[in-house]
Coordinates of N, CA and C in Angstrom, one line a residue:
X1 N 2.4 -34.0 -1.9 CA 1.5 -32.8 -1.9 C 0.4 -33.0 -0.9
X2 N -0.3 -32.1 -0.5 CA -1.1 -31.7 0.5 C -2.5 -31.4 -0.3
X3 N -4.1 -31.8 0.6 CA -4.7 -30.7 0.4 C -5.5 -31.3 1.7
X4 N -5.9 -29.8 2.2 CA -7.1 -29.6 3.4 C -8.9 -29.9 2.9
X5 N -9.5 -30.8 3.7 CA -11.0 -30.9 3.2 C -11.5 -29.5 3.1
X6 N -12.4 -29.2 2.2 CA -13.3 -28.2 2.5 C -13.8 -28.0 4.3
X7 N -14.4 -28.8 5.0 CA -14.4 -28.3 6.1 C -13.6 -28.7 7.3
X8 N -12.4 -28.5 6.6 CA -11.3 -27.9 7.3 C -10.8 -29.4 8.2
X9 N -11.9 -30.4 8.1 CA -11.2 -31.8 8.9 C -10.4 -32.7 8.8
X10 N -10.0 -32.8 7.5 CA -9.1 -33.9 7.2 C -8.0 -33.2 6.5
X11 N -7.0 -33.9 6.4 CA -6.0 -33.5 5.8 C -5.5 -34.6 4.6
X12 N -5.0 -34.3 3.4 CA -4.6 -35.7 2.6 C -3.6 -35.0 2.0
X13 N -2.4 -36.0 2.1 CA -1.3 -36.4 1.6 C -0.5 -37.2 1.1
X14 N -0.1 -37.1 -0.3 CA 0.7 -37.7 -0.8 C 2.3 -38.4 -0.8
X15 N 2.9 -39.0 -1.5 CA 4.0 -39.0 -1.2 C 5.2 -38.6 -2.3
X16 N 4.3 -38.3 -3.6 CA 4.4 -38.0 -5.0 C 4.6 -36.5 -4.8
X17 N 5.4 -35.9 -5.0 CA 5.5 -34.3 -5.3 C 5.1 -33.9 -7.1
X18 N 6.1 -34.1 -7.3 CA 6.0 -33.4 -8.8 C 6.8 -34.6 -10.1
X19 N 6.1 -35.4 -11.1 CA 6.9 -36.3 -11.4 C 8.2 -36.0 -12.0
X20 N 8.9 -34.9 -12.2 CA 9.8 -35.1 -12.5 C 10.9 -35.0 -11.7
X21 N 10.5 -34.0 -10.7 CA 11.5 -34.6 -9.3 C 10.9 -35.9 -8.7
X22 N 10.4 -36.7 -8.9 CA 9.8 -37.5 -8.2 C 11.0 -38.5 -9.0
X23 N 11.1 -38.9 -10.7 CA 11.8 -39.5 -11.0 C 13.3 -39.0 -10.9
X24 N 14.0 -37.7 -10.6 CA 15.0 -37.4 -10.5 C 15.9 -38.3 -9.2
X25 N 14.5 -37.3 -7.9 CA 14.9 -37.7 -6.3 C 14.5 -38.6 -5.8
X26 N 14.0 -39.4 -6.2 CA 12.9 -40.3 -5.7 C 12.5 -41.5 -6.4
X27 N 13.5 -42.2 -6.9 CA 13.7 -43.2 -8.1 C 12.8 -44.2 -7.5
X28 N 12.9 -44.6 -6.4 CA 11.8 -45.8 -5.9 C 10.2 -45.5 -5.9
X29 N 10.0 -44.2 -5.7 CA 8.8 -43.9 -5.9 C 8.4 -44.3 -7.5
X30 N 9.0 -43.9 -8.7 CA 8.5 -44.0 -9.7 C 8.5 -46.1 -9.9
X31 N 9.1 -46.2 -9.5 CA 9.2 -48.5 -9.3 C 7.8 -48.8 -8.4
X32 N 7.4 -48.3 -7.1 CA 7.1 -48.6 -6.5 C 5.4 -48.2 -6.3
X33 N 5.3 -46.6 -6.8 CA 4.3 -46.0 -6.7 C 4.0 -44.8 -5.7
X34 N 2.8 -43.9 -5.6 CA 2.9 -43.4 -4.3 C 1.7 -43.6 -3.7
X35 N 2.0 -43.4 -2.0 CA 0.6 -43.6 -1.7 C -0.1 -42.1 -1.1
X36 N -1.6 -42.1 -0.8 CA -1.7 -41.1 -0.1 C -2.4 -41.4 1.5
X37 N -2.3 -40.7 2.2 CA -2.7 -40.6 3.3 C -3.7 -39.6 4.1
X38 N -4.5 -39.9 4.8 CA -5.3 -38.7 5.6 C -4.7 -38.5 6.9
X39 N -4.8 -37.3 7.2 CA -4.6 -37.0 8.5 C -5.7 -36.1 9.1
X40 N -6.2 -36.6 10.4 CA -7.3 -36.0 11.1 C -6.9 -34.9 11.4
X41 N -7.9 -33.9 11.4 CA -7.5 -32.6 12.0 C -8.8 -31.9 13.1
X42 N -7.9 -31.8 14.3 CA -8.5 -31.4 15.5 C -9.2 -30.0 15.5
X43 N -10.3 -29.8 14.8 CA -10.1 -28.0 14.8 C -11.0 -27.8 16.3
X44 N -11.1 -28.5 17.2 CA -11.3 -28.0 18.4 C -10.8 -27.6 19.5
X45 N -9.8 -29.0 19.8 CA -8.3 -28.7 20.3 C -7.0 -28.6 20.0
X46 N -7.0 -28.9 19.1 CA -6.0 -28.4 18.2 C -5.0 -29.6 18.1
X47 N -4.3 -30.1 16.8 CA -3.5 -31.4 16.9 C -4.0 -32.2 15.4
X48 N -3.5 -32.7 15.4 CA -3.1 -34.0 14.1 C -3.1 -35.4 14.2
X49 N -3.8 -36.1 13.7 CA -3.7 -37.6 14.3 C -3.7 -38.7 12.6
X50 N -2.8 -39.6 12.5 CA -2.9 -39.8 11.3 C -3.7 -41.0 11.1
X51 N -4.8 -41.4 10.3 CA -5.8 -42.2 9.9 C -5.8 -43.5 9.8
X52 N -5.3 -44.2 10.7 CA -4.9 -45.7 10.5 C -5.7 -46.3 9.6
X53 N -7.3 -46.1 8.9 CA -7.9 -46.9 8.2 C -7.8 -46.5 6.9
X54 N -6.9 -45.2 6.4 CA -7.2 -45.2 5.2 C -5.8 -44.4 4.8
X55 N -5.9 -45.8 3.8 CA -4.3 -45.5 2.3 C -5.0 -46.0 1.3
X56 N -4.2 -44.9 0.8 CA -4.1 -45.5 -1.1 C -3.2 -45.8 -1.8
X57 N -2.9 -46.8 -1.8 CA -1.8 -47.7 -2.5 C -1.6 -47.2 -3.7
X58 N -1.1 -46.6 -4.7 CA -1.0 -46.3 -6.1 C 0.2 -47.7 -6.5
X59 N 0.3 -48.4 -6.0 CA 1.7 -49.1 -6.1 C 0.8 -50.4 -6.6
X60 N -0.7 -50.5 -6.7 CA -1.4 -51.7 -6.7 C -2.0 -51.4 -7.8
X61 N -2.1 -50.7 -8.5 CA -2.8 -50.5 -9.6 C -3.2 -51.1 -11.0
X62 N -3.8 -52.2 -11.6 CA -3.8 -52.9 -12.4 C -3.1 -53.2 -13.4
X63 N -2.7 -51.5 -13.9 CA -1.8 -51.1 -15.2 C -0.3 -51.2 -14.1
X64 N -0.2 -51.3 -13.1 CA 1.4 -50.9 -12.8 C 1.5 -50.1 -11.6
X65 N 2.5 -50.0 -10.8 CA 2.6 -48.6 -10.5 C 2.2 -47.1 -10.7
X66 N 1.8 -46.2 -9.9 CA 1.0 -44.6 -10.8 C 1.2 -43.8 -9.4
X67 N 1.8 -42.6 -9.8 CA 1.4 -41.6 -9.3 C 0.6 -40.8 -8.9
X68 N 0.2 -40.3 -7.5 CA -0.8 -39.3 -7.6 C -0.5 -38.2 -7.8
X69 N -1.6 -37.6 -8.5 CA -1.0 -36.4 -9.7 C -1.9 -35.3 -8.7
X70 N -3.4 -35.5 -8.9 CA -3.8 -34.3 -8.8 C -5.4 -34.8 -7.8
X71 N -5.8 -33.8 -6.9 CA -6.5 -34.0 -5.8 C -7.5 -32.6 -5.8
X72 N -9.0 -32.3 -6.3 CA -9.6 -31.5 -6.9 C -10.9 -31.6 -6.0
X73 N -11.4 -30.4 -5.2 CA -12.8 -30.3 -4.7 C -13.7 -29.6 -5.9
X74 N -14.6 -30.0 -6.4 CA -15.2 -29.3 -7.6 C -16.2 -28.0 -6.6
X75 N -16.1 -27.3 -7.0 CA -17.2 -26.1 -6.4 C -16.3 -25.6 -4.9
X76 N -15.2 -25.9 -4.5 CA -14.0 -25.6 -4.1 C -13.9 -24.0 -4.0
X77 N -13.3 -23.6 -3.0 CA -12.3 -22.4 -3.3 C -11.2 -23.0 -3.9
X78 N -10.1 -21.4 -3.8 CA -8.5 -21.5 -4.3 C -7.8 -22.5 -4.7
X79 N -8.1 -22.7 -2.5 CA -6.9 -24.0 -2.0 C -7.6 -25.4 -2.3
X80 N -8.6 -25.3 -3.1 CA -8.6 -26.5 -3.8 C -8.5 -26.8 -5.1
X81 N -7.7 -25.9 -6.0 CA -7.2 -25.9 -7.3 C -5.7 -26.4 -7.1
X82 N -5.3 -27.1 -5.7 CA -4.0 -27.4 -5.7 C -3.6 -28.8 -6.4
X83 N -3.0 -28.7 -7.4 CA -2.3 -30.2 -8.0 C -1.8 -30.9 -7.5
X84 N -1.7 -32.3 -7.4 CA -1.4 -33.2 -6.3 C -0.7 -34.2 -7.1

């Protein structure tokens, strides 16, 4: 799943869709975990550059492997009530 920063800079991405297609299509993800990622976003010239300093390992997590579920700007518009 996807969501856009409020000001429109960054981009973050998962690798987790929805867990039950996740455990249907995607059996190693549920063993392994998902991570997420940022992607820069150019809003001057336009383009995408992906964040070499920052992941999130869900595959490291104390209890186990975990999913990312859900990704929430509080005081947000819409497109930030997206579930992740």
């Amino acid at each position: 799943m996807i969501q856009l920063s409020l000001d429109g800079k960054r981009l973050y991405a998962t690798t987790s869709l929805y867990s039950d297609w996740d455990k249907q299509f995607y059996p190693d993800l549920i063993r392994e975990g998902s991570v997420m990622l940022q992607v820069d976003v150019d809003t001057v010239n336009g383009g995408l550059k992906l964040n070499p300093n920052f992941l999130v390992d869900f595959g490291k997590e104390p209890l186990g492997p975990a999913l990312a579920h859900e990704l929430r700007y509080p005081g947000g518009d819409c497109s930030s009530d997206i579930w992740i």
